[in-house]
Short mmCIF file of C-alpha atoms in Angstrom, two decimals:
data_model
loop_
_atom_site.label_atom_id
_atom_site.label_comp_id
_atom_site.label_asym_id
_atom_site.label_seq_id
_atom_site.Cartn_x
_atom_site.Cartn_y
_atom_site.Cartn_z
CA MET A 1 31.64 -72.38 -164.23
CA LYS A 2 32.85 -75.36 -162.19
CA TRP A 3 35.72 -76.18 -159.84
CA LEU A 4 38.06 -78.87 -161.10
CA SER A 5 39.57 -81.59 -158.96
CA GLU A 6 43.27 -82.43 -159.22
CA THR A 7 42.49 -86.05 -160.12
CA ASN A 8 40.07 -85.62 -163.04
CA ILE A 9 41.59 -83.90 -166.08
CA ASN A 10 38.29 -83.66 -167.99
CA PHE A 11 36.65 -80.26 -168.43
CA PRO A 12 32.95 -79.41 -168.13
CA THR A 13 30.87 -78.81 -171.26
CA LEU A 14 30.42 -75.33 -172.70
CA GLU A 15 27.00 -75.12 -171.06
CA ASN A 16 28.98 -74.04 -167.98
CA VAL A 17 30.92 -71.18 -169.62
CA THR A 18 30.32 -67.62 -168.41
CA ASN A 19 29.78 -64.58 -170.64
CA GLU A 20 33.44 -63.68 -169.96
CA GLY A 21 34.50 -67.05 -171.36
CA ILE A 22 35.42 -68.65 -168.02
CA LEU A 23 34.71 -72.37 -168.11
CA ALA A 24 36.29 -73.67 -164.90
CA LEU A 25 38.52 -72.90 -161.93
CA GLY A 26 41.15 -74.90 -160.11
CA GLY A 27 42.78 -78.16 -161.05
CA ASP A 28 46.47 -78.11 -161.88
CA LEU A 29 48.90 -77.41 -164.73
CA SER A 30 49.95 -80.99 -165.35
CA PRO A 31 50.99 -81.82 -168.93
CA GLU A 32 48.01 -84.14 -169.29
CA ARG A 33 45.49 -81.46 -168.26
CA LEU A 34 47.11 -78.75 -170.39
CA ILE A 35 47.11 -80.98 -173.48
CA GLN A 36 43.48 -81.90 -172.84
CA ALA A 37 42.63 -78.21 -172.48
CA TYR A 38 44.25 -77.04 -175.72
CA LYS A 39 42.76 -79.90 -177.72
CA ASN A 40 39.36 -78.60 -176.63
CA GLY A 41 40.03 -74.90 -177.21
CA ILE A 42 40.60 -74.13 -173.52
CA PHE A 43 43.56 -72.28 -172.00
CA PRO A 44 44.65 -71.04 -168.54
CA TRP A 45 44.88 -67.32 -167.89
CA TYR A 46 45.22 -65.95 -164.37
CA SER A 47 47.45 -63.90 -162.08
CA GLU A 48 49.75 -64.89 -159.23
CA GLY A 49 47.76 -65.69 -156.09
CA GLU A 50 44.54 -66.51 -157.98
CA PRO A 51 43.16 -70.01 -158.59
CA ILE A 52 43.83 -71.33 -162.09
CA ILE A 53 41.19 -69.86 -164.41
CA TRP A 54 40.33 -71.81 -167.59
CA TYR A 55 38.98 -69.87 -170.56
CA CYS A 56 37.16 -70.68 -173.77
CA PRO A 57 36.17 -67.20 -174.97
CA ASN A 58 33.65 -66.11 -177.55
CA PRO A 59 34.56 -64.72 -180.03
CA ARG A 60 37.97 -66.26 -180.70
CA MET A 61 40.93 -64.54 -182.37
CA VAL A 62 42.61 -66.63 -185.09
CA LEU A 63 44.88 -66.19 -188.08
CA PHE A 64 43.93 -68.04 -191.25
CA PHE A 65 47.10 -68.07 -193.29
CA GLU A 66 45.54 -66.70 -196.47
CA GLN A 67 44.60 -63.59 -194.43
CA LEU A 68 48.18 -62.87 -193.31
CA LYS A 69 49.01 -59.19 -193.90
CA VAL A 70 52.64 -58.23 -194.50
CA SER A 71 53.08 -54.47 -194.77
CA LYS A 72 55.45 -52.82 -197.21
CA SER A 73 57.84 -51.97 -194.38
CA MET A 74 57.76 -55.57 -193.09
CA ARG A 75 58.39 -56.93 -196.58
CA LYS A 76 61.56 -54.81 -196.60
CA VAL A 77 62.57 -56.20 -193.18
CA LEU A 78 62.08 -59.75 -194.50
CA ARG A 79 63.92 -59.01 -197.74
CA ASP A 80 66.87 -57.27 -196.10
CA GLN A 81 67.38 -60.10 -193.60
CA VAL A 82 67.46 -57.69 -190.69
CA PHE A 83 66.86 -60.60 -188.30
CA LYS A 84 67.78 -64.25 -188.02
CA ILE A 85 65.04 -66.75 -187.13
CA THR A 86 65.37 -70.01 -185.21
CA TYR A 87 62.90 -72.49 -183.78
CA ASN A 88 63.05 -74.22 -180.38
CA GLU A 89 66.62 -73.21 -179.67
CA ALA A 90 65.97 -70.94 -176.68
CA PHE A 91 62.52 -71.79 -175.33
CA GLU A 92 63.32 -70.96 -171.70
CA GLU A 93 64.77 -67.59 -172.68
CA VAL A 94 61.70 -66.78 -174.76
CA ILE A 95 59.18 -67.59 -172.02
CA TYR A 96 61.32 -65.72 -169.46
CA ASN A 97 61.29 -62.62 -171.66
CA CYS A 98 57.54 -62.92 -172.32
CA LYS A 99 57.01 -63.09 -168.57
CA SER A 100 59.34 -60.33 -167.46
CA ILE A 101 59.50 -57.70 -170.21
CA GLU A 102 57.72 -54.42 -169.50
CA ARG A 103 54.84 -53.70 -171.85
CA GLY A 104 52.79 -50.60 -172.42
CA ASP A 105 49.58 -52.65 -172.53
CA GLY A 106 50.26 -54.29 -169.16
CA LEU A 107 50.14 -57.79 -170.61
CA GLY A 108 52.78 -60.37 -169.79
CA THR A 109 52.33 -60.34 -166.02
CA TRP A 110 49.80 -63.18 -166.29
CA ILE A 111 52.63 -65.72 -166.81
CA THR A 112 53.01 -66.98 -163.25
CA ASP A 113 55.99 -68.96 -161.97
CA ASP A 114 53.88 -72.13 -162.06
CA MET A 115 52.86 -71.47 -165.66
CA GLN A 116 56.47 -70.86 -166.67
CA GLU A 117 57.50 -74.20 -165.16
CA ALA A 118 54.51 -76.01 -166.71
CA TYR A 119 55.24 -74.78 -170.25
CA ILE A 120 58.93 -75.57 -169.92
CA GLU A 121 57.87 -79.11 -169.05
CA LEU A 122 55.61 -79.19 -172.11
CA HIS A 123 58.55 -78.01 -174.20
CA LYS A 124 60.64 -80.91 -172.93
CA LEU A 125 57.82 -83.19 -174.11
CA GLY A 126 57.94 -81.60 -177.58
CA ILE A 127 54.52 -79.94 -177.28
CA ALA A 128 55.34 -76.33 -176.40
CA LYS A 129 57.38 -74.65 -179.15
CA SER A 130 59.23 -71.36 -179.49
CA VAL A 131 60.29 -68.99 -182.24
CA GLU A 132 63.41 -66.91 -181.63
CA VAL A 133 64.43 -63.70 -183.38
CA TRP A 134 68.10 -62.73 -183.26
CA GLN A 135 70.03 -59.62 -184.19
CA GLU A 136 73.82 -59.96 -184.15
CA ASP A 137 73.48 -63.10 -182.01
CA VAL A 138 71.34 -61.28 -179.41
CA LEU A 139 67.80 -62.52 -178.71
CA VAL A 140 65.60 -59.52 -179.51
CA GLY A 141 62.15 -61.08 -179.92
CA GLY A 142 60.14 -64.23 -180.11
CA LEU A 143 56.99 -66.11 -179.22
CA TYR A 144 55.89 -69.45 -177.82
CA GLY A 145 52.81 -71.62 -177.86
CA ILE A 146 51.35 -75.11 -177.99
CA ASP A 147 51.73 -77.20 -181.13
CA LEU A 148 48.76 -79.55 -181.66
CA GLY A 149 50.17 -80.93 -184.91
CA ASP A 150 47.76 -79.06 -187.21
CA VAL A 151 47.01 -75.97 -185.11
CA PHE A 152 49.46 -73.70 -183.30
CA CYS A 153 48.05 -72.11 -180.13
CA GLY A 154 49.97 -68.90 -179.55
CA GLU A 155 50.55 -67.97 -175.92
CA SER A 156 52.75 -64.88 -175.73
CA MET A 157 55.31 -62.87 -177.65
CA PHE A 158 57.90 -60.23 -176.86
CA SER A 159 59.99 -57.67 -178.70
CA LYS A 160 63.04 -55.73 -177.58
CA VAL A 161 63.51 -53.92 -180.89
CA SER A 162 61.02 -52.65 -183.43
CA ASN A 163 59.35 -55.32 -185.62
CA ALA A 164 60.97 -58.33 -183.90
CA SER A 165 57.72 -59.94 -182.68
CA LYS A 166 56.02 -59.20 -186.02
CA PHE A 167 58.92 -60.91 -187.75
CA ALA A 168 58.53 -63.97 -185.50
CA PHE A 169 54.78 -64.18 -186.14
CA ILE A 170 55.05 -63.74 -189.91
CA LYS A 171 57.84 -66.31 -190.29
CA LEU A 172 55.93 -68.79 -188.13
CA ALA A 173 52.74 -68.27 -190.13
CA GLN A 174 54.57 -68.80 -193.43
CA LYS A 175 56.22 -71.96 -192.07
CA LEU A 176 52.97 -73.43 -190.73
CA GLU A 177 51.11 -72.69 -193.95
CA LYS A 178 53.69 -74.72 -195.90
CA GLU A 179 53.22 -77.55 -193.37
CA ASN A 180 49.43 -77.52 -193.91
CA TYR A 181 48.39 -76.31 -190.48
CA LYS A 182 44.80 -75.02 -190.19
CA PHE A 183 45.43 -71.72 -188.40
CA ILE A 184 47.15 -69.98 -185.48
CA ASP A 185 44.95 -69.61 -182.41
CA CYS A 186 45.53 -66.09 -181.06
CA GLN A 187 42.94 -66.56 -178.27
CA VAL A 188 41.56 -63.06 -177.68
CA TYR A 189 41.51 -59.81 -179.64
CA ASN A 190 44.81 -57.97 -179.90
CA ASP A 191 45.41 -54.82 -181.99
CA HIS A 192 48.95 -55.91 -182.83
CA LEU A 193 47.78 -59.23 -184.29
CA ALA A 194 44.81 -57.65 -186.04
CA THR A 195 47.25 -55.58 -188.12
CA LEU A 196 48.83 -58.88 -189.21
CA GLY A 197 45.51 -60.32 -190.42
CA ALA A 198 44.18 -62.12 -187.35
CA GLU A 199 40.40 -61.91 -186.97
CA GLU A 200 37.65 -62.83 -184.54
CA ILE A 201 35.34 -65.74 -185.30
CA GLU A 202 32.52 -67.34 -183.33
CA ARG A 203 33.57 -69.88 -180.72
CA GLU A 204 31.37 -72.55 -182.29
CA ALA A 205 33.10 -72.11 -185.65
CA PHE A 206 36.52 -72.15 -183.99
CA LEU A 207 35.83 -75.41 -182.13
CA LYS A 208 34.39 -77.04 -185.24
CA ILE A 209 37.55 -76.34 -187.27
CA LEU A 210 39.80 -77.21 -184.33
CA LYS A 211 38.29 -80.69 -184.03
CA LEU A 212 38.04 -81.52 -187.75
#
């Protein structure tokens, strides 16, 4: 694990990664550094008041599109058009909700003010993307992440009504599969995503596919 300077955007090699998946500390959240990070399977994850912590965990949670699981109840939701889906129409609202919504699992609080600003900047550059789920013109769910062109790196999702985040994830997966993306990077294990077909793979395998 190494400290990063604010002038050098390059990351250390994986020889420096800890058992917890921490590769480096410090640096900044500039667009250039964030893009460099995601292209190399690295992402920031820390709490307010901490230094920036850069992770490249092992194993890695991913969704290969052929493994997508759509339950019988979700197939009915899709068929009945319970929700409306849009893309990149309300990015700032999505990240705000991901940051502020109360969750039973305690996740969501890791989106600091600096991270929120950094990803909004990446959205303006066309790199961070959002999926919005609407019900009667009210935003009820969604997700956002980094689009590398052939891999989507999911960051966070939220749901204000039952099935809204699942709907966002399924619709995004179906869209990306048609566009010949490789997979969705889900970063670390999550029960919710496991029910949708996401699985853990070795970091080495993940990085090999990522850089093909």
